[in-house]
mmCIF file of C-alpha atoms in Angstrom:
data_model
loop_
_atom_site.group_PDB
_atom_site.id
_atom_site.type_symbol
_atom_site.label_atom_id
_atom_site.label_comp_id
_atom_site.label_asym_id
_atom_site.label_seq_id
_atom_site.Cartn_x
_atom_site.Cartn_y
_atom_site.Cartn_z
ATOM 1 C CA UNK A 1 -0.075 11.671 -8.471
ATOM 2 C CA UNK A 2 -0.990 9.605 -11.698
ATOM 3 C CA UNK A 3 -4.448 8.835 -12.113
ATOM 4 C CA UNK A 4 -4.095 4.948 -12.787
ATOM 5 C CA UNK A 5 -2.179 4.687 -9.324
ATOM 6 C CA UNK A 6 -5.298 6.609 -7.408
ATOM 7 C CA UNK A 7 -7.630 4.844 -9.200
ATOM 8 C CA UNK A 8 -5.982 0.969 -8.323
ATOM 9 C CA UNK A 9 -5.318 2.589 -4.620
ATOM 10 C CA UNK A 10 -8.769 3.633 -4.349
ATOM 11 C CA UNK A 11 -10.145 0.268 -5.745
ATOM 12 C CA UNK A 12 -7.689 -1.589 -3.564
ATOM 13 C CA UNK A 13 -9.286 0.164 -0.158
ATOM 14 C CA UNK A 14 -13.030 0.413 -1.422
ATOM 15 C CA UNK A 15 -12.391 -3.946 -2.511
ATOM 16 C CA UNK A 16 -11.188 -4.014 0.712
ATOM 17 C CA UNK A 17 -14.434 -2.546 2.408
ATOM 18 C CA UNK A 18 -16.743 -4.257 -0.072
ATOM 19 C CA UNK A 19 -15.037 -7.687 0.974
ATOM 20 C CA UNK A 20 -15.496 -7.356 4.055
ATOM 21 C CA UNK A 21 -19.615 -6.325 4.036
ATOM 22 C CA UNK A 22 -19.966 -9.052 1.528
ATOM 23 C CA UNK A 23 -18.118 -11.681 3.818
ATOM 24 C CA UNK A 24 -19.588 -10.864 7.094
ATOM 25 C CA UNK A 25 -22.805 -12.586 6.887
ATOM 26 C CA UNK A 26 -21.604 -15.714 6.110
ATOM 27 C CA UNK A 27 -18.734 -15.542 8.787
ATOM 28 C CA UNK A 28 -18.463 -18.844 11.027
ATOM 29 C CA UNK A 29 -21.086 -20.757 7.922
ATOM 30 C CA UNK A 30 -19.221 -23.590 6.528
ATOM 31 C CA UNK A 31 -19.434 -24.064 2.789
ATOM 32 C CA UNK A 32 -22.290 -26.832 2.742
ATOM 33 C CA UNK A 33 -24.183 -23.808 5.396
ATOM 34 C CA UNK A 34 -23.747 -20.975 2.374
ATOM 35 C CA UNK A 35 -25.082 -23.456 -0.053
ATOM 36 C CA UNK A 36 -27.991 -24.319 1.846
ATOM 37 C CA UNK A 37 -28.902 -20.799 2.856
ATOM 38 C CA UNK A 38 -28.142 -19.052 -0.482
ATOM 39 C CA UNK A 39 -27.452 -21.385 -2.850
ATOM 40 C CA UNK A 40 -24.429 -19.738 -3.876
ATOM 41 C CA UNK A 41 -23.536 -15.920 -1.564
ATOM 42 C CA UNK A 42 -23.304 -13.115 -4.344
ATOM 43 C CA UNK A 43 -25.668 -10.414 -2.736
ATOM 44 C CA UNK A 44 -25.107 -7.771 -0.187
ATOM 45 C CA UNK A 45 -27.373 -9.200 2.190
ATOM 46 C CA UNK A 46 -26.374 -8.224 5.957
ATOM 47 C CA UNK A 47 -27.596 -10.293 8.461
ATOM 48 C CA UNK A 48 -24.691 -13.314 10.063
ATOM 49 C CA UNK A 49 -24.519 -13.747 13.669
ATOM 50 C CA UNK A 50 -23.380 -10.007 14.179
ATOM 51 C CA UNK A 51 -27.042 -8.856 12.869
ATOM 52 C CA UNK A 52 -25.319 -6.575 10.356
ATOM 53 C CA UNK A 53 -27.563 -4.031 7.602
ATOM 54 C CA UNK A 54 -26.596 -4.679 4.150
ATOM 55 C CA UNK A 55 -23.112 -3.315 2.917
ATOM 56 C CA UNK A 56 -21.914 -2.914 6.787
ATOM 57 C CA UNK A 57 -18.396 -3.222 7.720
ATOM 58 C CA UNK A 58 -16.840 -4.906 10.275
ATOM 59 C CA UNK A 59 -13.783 -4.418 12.535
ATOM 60 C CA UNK A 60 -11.210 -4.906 9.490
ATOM 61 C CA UNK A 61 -11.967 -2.404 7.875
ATOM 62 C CA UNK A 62 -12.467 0.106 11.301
ATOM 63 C CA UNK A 63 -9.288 -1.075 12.248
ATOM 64 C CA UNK A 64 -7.751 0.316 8.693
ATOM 65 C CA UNK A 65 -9.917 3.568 8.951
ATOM 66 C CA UNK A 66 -8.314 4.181 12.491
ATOM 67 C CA UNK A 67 -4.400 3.100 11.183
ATOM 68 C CA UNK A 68 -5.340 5.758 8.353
ATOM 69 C CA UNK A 69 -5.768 8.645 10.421
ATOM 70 C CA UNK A 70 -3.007 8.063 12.841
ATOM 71 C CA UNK A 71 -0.696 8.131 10.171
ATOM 72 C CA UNK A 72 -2.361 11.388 8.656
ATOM 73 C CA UNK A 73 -2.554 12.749 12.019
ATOM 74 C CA UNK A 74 1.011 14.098 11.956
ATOM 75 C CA UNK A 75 4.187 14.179 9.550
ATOM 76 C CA UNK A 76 5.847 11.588 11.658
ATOM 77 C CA UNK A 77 4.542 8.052 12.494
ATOM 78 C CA UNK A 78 3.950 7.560 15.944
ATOM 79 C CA UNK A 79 2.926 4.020 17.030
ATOM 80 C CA UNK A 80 2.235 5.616 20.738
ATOM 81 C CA UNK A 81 -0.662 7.742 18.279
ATOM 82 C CA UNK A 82 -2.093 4.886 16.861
ATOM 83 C CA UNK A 83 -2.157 3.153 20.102
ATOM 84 C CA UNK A 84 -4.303 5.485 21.243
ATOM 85 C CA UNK A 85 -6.406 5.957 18.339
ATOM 86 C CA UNK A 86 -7.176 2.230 19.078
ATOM 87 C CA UNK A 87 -8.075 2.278 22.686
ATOM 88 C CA UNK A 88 -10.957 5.094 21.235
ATOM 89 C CA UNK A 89 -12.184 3.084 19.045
ATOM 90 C CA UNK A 90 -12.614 -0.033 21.308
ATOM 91 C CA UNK A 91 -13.922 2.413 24.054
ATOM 92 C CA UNK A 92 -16.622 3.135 21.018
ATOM 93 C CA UNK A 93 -18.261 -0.671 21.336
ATOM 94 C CA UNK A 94 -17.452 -1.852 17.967
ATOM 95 C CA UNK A 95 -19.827 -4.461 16.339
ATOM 96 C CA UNK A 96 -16.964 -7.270 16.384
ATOM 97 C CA UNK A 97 -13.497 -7.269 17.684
ATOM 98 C CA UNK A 98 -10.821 -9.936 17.274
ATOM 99 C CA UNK A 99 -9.692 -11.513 20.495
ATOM 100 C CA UNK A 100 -5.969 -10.861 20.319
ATOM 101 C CA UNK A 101 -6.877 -7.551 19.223
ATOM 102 C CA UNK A 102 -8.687 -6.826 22.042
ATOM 103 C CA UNK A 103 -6.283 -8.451 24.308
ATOM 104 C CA UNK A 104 -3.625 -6.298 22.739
ATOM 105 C CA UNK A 105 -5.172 -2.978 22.714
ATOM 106 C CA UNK A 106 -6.266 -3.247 26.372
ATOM 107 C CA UNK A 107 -2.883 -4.349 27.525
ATOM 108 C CA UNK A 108 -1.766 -0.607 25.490
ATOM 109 C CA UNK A 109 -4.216 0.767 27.845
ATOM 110 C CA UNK A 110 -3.130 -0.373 30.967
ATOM 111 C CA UNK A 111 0.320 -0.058 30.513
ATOM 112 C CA UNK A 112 1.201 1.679 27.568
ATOM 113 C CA UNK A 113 3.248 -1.638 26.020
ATOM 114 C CA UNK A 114 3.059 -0.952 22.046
ATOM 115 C CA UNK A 115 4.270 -4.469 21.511
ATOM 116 C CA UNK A 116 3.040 -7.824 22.643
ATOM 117 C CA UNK A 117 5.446 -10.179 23.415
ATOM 118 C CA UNK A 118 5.823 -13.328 21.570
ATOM 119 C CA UNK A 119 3.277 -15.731 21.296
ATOM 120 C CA UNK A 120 2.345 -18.630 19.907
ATOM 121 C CA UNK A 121 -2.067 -18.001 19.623
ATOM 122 C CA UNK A 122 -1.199 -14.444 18.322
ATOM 123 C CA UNK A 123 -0.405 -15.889 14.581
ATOM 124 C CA UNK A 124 -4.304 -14.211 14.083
ATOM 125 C CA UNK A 125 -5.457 -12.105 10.946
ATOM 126 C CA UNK A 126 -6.124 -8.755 12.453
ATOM 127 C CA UNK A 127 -2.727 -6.831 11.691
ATOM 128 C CA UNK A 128 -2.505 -8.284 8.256
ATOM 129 C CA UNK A 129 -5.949 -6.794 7.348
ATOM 130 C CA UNK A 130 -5.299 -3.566 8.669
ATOM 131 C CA UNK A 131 -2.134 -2.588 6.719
ATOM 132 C CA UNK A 132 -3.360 -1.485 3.668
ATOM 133 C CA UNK A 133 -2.910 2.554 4.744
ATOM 134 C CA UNK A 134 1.026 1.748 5.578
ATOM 135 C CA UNK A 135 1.795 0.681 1.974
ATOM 136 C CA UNK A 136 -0.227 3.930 0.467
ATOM 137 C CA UNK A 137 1.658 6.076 2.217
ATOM 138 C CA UNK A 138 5.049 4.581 1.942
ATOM 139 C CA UNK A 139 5.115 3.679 -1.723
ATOM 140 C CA UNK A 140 8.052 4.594 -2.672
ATOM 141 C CA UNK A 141 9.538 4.222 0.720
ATOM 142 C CA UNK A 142 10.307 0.290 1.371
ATOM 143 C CA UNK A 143 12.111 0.596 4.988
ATOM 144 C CA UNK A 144 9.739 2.768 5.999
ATOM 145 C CA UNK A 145 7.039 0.421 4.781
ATOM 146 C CA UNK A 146 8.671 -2.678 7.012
ATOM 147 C CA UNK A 147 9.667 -0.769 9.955
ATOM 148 C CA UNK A 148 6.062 0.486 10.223
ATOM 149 C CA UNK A 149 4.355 -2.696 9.490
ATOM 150 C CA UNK A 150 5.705 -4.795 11.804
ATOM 151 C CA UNK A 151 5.299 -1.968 14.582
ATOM 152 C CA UNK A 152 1.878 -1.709 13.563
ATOM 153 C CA UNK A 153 1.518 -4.669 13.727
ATOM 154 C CA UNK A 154 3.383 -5.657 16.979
ATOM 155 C CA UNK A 155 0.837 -3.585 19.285
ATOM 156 C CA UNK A 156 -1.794 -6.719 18.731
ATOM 157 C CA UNK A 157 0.071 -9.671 17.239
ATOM 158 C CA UNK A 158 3.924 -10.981 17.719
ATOM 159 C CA UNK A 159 4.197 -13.889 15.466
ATOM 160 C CA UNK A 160 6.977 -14.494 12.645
ATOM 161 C CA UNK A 161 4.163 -16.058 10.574
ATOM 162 C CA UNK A 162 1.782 -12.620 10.953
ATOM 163 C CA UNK A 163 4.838 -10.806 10.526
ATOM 164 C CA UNK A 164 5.858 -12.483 7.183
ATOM 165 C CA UNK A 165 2.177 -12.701 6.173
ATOM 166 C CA UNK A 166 1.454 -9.229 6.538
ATOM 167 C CA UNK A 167 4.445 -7.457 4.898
ATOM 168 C CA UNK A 168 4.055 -10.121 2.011
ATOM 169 C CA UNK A 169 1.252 -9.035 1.270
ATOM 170 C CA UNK A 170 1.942 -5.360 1.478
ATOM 171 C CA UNK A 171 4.541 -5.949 -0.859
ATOM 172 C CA UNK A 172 1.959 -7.885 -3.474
ATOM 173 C CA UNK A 173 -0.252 -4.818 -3.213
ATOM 174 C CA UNK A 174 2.846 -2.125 -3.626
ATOM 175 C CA UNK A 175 3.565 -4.665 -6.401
ATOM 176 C CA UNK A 176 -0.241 -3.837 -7.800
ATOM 177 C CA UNK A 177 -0.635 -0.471 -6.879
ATOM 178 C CA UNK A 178 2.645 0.218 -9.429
ATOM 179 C CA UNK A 179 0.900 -1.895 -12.249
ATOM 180 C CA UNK A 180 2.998 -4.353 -12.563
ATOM 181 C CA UNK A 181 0.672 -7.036 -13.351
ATOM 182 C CA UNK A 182 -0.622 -10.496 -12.026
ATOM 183 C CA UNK A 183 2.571 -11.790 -12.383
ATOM 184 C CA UNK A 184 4.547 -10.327 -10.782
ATOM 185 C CA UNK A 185 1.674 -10.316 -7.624
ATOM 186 C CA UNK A 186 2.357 -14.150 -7.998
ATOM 187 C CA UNK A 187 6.484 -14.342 -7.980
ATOM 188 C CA UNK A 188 5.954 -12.608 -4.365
ATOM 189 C CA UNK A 189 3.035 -15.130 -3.340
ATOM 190 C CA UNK A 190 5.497 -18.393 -4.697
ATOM 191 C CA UNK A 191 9.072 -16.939 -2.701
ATOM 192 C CA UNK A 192 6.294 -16.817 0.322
ATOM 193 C CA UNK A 193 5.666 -20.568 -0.406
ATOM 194 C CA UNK A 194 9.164 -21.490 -0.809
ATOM 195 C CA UNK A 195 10.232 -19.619 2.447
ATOM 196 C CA UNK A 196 7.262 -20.762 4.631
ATOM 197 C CA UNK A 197 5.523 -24.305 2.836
ATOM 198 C CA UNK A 198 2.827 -23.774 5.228
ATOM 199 C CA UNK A 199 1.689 -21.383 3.157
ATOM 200 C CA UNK A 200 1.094 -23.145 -0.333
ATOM 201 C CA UNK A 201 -2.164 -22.300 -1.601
ATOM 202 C CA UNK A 202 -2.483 -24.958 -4.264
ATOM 203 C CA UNK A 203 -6.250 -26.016 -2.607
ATOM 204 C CA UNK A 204 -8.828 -23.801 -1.549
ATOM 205 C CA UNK A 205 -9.269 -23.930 2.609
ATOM 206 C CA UNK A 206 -13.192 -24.903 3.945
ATOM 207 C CA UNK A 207 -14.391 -22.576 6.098
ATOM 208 C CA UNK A 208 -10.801 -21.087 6.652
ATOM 209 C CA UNK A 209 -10.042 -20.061 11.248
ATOM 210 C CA UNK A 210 -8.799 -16.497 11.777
ATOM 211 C CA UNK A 211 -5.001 -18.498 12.032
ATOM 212 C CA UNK A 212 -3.321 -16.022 9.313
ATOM 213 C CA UNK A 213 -2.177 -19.472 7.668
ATOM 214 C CA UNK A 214 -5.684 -20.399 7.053
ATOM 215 C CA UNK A 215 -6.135 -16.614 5.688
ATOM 216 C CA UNK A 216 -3.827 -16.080 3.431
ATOM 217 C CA UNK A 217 -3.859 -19.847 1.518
ATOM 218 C CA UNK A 218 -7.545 -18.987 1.185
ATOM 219 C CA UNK A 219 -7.078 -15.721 -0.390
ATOM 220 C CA UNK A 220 -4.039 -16.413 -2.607
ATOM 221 C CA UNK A 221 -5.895 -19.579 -4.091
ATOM 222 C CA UNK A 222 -8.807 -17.383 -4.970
ATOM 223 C CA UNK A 223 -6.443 -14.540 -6.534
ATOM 224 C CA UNK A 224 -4.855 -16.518 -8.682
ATOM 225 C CA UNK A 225 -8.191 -18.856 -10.082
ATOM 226 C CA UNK A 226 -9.796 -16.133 -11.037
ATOM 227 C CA UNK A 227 -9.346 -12.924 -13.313
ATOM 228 C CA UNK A 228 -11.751 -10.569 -12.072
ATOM 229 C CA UNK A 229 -12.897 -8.819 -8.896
ATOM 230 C CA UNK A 230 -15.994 -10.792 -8.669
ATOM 231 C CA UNK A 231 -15.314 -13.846 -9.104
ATOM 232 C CA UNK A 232 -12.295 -13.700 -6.825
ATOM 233 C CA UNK A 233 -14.619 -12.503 -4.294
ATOM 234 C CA UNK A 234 -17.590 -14.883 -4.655
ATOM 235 C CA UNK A 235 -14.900 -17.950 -4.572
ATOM 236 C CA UNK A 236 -13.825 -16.242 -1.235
ATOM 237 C CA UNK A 237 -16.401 -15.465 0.883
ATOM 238 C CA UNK A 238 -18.639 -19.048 -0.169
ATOM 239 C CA UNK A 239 -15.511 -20.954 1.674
ATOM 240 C CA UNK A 240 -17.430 -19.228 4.913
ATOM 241 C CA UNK A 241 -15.168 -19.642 7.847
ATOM 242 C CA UNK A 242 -13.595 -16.462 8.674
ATOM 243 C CA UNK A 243 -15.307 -14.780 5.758
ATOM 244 C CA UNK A 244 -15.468 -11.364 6.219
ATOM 245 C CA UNK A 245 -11.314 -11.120 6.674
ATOM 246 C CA UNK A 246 -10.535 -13.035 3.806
ATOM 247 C CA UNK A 247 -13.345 -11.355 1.942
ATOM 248 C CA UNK A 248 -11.393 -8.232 2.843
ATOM 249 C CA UNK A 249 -7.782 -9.047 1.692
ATOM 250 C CA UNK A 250 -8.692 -10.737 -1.311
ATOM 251 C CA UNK A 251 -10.719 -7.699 -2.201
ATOM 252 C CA UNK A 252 -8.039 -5.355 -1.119
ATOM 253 C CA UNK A 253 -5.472 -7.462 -3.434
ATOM 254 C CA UNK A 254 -8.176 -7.969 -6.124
ATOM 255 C CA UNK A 255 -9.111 -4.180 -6.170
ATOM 256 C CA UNK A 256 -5.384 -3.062 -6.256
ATOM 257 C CA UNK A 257 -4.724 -5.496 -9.677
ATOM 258 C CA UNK A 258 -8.063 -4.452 -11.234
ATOM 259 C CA UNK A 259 -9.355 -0.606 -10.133
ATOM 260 C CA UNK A 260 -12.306 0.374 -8.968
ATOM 261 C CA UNK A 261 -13.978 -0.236 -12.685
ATOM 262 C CA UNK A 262 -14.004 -3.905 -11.513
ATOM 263 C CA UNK A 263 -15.995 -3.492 -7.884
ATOM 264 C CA UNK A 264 -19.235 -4.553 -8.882
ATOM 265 C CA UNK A 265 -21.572 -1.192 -8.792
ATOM 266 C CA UNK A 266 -24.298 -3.410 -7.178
ATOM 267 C CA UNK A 267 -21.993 -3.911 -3.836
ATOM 268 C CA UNK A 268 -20.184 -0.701 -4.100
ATOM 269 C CA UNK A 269 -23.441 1.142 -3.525
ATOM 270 C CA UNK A 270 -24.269 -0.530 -0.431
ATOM 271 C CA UNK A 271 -21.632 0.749 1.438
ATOM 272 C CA UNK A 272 -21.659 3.653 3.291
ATOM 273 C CA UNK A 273 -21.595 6.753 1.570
ATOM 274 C CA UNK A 274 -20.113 8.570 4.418
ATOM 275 C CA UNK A 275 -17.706 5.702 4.809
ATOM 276 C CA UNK A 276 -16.534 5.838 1.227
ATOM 277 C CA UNK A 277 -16.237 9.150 1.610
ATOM 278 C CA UNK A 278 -13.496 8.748 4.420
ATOM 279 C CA UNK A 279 -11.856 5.938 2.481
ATOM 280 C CA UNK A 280 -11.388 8.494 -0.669
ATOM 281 C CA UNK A 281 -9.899 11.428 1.022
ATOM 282 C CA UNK A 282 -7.582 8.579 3.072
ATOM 283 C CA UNK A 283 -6.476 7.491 -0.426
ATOM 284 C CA UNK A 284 -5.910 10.834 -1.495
ATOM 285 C CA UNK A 285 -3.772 11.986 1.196
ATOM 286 C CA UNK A 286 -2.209 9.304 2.040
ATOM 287 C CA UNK A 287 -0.941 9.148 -1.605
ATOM 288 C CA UNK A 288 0.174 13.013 -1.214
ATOM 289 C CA UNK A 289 2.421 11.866 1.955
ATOM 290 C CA UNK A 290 4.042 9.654 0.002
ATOM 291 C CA UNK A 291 4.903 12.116 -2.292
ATOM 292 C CA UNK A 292 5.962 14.323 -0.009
ATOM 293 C CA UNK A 293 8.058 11.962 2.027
ATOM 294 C CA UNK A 294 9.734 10.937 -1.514
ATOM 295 C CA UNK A 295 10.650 14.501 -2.573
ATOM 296 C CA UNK A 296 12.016 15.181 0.689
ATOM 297 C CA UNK A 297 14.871 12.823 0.111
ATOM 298 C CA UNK A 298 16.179 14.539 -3.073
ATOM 299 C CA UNK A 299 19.116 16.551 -1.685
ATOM 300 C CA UNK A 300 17.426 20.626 -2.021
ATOM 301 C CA UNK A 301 21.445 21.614 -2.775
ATOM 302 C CA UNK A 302 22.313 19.441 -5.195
ATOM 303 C CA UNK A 303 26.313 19.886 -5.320
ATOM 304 C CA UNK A 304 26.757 19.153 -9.263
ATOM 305 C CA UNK A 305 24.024 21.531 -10.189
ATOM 306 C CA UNK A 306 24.976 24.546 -8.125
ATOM 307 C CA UNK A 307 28.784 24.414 -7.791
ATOM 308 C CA UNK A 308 29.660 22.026 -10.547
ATOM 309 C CA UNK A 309 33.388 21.165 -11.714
ATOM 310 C CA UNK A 310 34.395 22.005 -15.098
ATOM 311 C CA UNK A 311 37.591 21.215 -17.068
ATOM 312 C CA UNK A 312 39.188 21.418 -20.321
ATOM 313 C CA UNK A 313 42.870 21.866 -21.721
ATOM 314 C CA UNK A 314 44.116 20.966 -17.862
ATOM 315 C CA UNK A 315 42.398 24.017 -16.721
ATOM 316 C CA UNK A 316 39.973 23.405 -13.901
ATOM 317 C CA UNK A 317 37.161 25.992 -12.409
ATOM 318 C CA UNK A 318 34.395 25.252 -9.687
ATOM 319 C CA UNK A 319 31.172 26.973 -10.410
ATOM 320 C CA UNK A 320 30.936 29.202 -13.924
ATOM 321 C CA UNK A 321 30.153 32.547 -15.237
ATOM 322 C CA UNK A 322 26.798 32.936 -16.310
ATOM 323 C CA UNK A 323 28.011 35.307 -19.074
ATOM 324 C CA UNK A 324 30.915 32.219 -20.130
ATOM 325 C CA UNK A 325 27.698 29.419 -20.067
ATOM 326 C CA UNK A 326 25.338 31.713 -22.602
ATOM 327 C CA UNK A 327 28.326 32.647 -24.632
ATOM 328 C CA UNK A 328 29.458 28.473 -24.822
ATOM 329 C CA UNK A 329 25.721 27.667 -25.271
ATOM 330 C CA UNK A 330 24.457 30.609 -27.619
ATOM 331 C CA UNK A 331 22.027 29.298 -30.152
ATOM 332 C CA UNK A 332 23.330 32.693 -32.231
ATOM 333 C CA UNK A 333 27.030 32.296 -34.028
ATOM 334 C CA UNK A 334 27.615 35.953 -34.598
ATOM 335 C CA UNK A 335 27.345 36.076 -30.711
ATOM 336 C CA UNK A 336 29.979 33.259 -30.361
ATOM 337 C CA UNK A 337 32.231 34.930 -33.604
ATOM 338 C CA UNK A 338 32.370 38.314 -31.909
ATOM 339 C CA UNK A 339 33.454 37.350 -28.510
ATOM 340 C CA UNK A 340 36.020 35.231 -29.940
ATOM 341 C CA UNK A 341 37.057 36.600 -33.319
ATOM 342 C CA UNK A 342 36.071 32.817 -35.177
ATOM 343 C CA UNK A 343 34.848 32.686 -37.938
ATOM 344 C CA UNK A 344 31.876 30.470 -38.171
ATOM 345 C CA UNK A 345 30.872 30.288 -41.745
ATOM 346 C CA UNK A 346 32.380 26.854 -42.371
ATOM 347 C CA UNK A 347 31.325 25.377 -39.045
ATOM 348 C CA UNK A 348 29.034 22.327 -39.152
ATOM 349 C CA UNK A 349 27.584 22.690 -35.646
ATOM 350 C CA UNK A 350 24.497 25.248 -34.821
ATOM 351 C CA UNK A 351 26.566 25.726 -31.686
ATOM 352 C CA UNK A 352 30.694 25.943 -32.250
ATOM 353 C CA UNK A 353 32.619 24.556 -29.499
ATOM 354 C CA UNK A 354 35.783 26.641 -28.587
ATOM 355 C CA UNK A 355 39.139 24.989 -28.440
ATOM 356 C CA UNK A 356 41.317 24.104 -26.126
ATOM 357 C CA UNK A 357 43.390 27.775 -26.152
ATOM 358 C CA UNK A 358 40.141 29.793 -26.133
ATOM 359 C CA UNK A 359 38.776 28.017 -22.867
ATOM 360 C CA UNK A 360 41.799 28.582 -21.032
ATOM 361 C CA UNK A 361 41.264 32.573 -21.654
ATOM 362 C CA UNK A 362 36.884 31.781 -20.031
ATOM 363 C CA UNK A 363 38.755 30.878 -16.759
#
């Protein structure tokens, strides 16, 4: 695992949880609210209508916690697992819970259903948020990283638009997480535009709904105006509205492009330490699944490197002597001189190559 991937993954979930402390007070406020209350909303300050302590977390970043360790829980996703580890943590009385998430997670309970069906309120904000452990743990494993999106995804909310929104956006953070750059975050963000024009971010949403349109406009605008953490964060979360969500994508997308050097230490120490401790060893083995999954798809009997076909002079063997290979690839001539009876003396190469005649007699 390279260091400068752990170190944007662990920024990208920690910006996530910062976001989403720093946005909840100021949930519901509308911009000209923020002003009047703080002037401009830069502190961790708790407080909002849920009554939160400074550097608390909401449901969006629960909800990720929870997809975490259903994916860790076993070697194979199970979206029956994650159902369940769901219905526990709305059994636990969570500060906040999204309606359609709630609506979805108690229909799981009564029934078992792991998908809603199709509707038009459920374009909401909740399985976008929650994603960011699918993309850690399927890096470098892109159908795996739709199939269990959209599953994920489908146990709360069965819209096209959350559906495009959230695996868009898992794509601009795989896009981060590699390094690739700004940039390339933004080619992703303008095909999104060009597919679905709803989405154009080109102004800055006030006091953005939950509606994953609303979401995602805000948070792209704020990406790409900005060239820091902080700032992309303080241009968030003062557009109040659904603050603490877009507080917590924008930081997820912001901490993937810039580390964890650029999380404020000021906010970063108000969270949790027990939570951050739970988000680090997430990052860490989620990462290490990845791995794993990617180095179980090399082939462990690779044909060509155990059995491999060799010919020269129209003579054709399958496999090789291992006495034939270190007298072909000896680094010492007199070896090569005394097997063969060649003289070496004029040859230019440190390691002769034998004719055609002499490799017919190695078969």
């Amino acid at each position: 695992m390279g260091y400068d991937l752990r170190e944007r993954a662990l920024g990208a979930y920690l910006g996530l949880a910062v976001g989403d402390a720093l946005g909840a007070p100021v949930e519901f406020m509308s911009p000209t609210e923020i002003r009047e209350e703080y002037g401009v909303h830069r502190n961790m300050t708790g407080g909002g209508w849920l009554h939160l302590q400074p550097g608390q977390v909401t449901d969006d970043t629960q909800m990720c916690l929870v997809l975490g360790r259903s994916i860790l829980a076993d070697e194979q996703w199970s979206i029956i697992r994650f159902g369940e580890g769901m219905a526990r943590w709305l059994r636990g009385r969570p500060v906040d819970v999204g309606n359609t998430c709630r609506r979805g997670i108690r229909r799981f309970m009564l029934n078992g259903s792991t998908a809603a069906e199709t509707a038009e309120w459920d374009a909401g904000n909740g399985a976008c948020v929650r994603n960011l452990p699918v993309v850690l743990a399927t890096l470098n494993a892109p159908a795996a990283f739709r199939q269990i999106s959209v599953e994920q995804a489908h146990l709360t909310h069965h819209h096209p638009l959350s559906d495009i929104a959230t695996l868009t956006l898992g794509e601009m953070l795989r896009c981060a997480l590699r390094g690739d750059g700004i940039s390339s975050v933004r080619r992703l963000a303008d095909a999104l535009v060009a597919q679905y024009p709803e989405f154009d971010f080109k102004e800055i949403p006030q006091a953005p709904t939950p509606y994953i349109v609303d979401t995602v406009r805000t948070v792209l605008h704020a990406l790409f105006h900005t060239n820091n953490y902080k700032d992309c964060l303080i241009m968030v979360v003062n557009q109040g509205g659904d603050a603490d969500t877009t507080g917590a994508l924008a930081g997820m997308l912001a901490g993937g492009l810039y580390g964890t050097y650029g999380l404020p230490h000021a906010w970063l120490r108000r969270l949790d330490p027990g939570l951050q401790k739970e988000i680090a060893a997430q990052v860490d083995q989620l990462l290490a699944r990845n791995e794993r999954a990617d180095h179980a798809r090399l082939p462990s009997d690779p044909l060509l490197i155990q059995r491999p076909l060799m010919e020269a002079g129209g003579a054709k063997t399958v496999g090789f002597s291992g006495d034939q290979l270190r007298l072909w690839t000896s680094i010492s001539l007199d070896v090569y001189a005394e097997n063969t009876g060649v003289a070496t003396d004029q040859c230019r190469r440190s390691v002769p190559c034998p004719n055609v005649r002499q490799v017919r007699g190695f078969t």
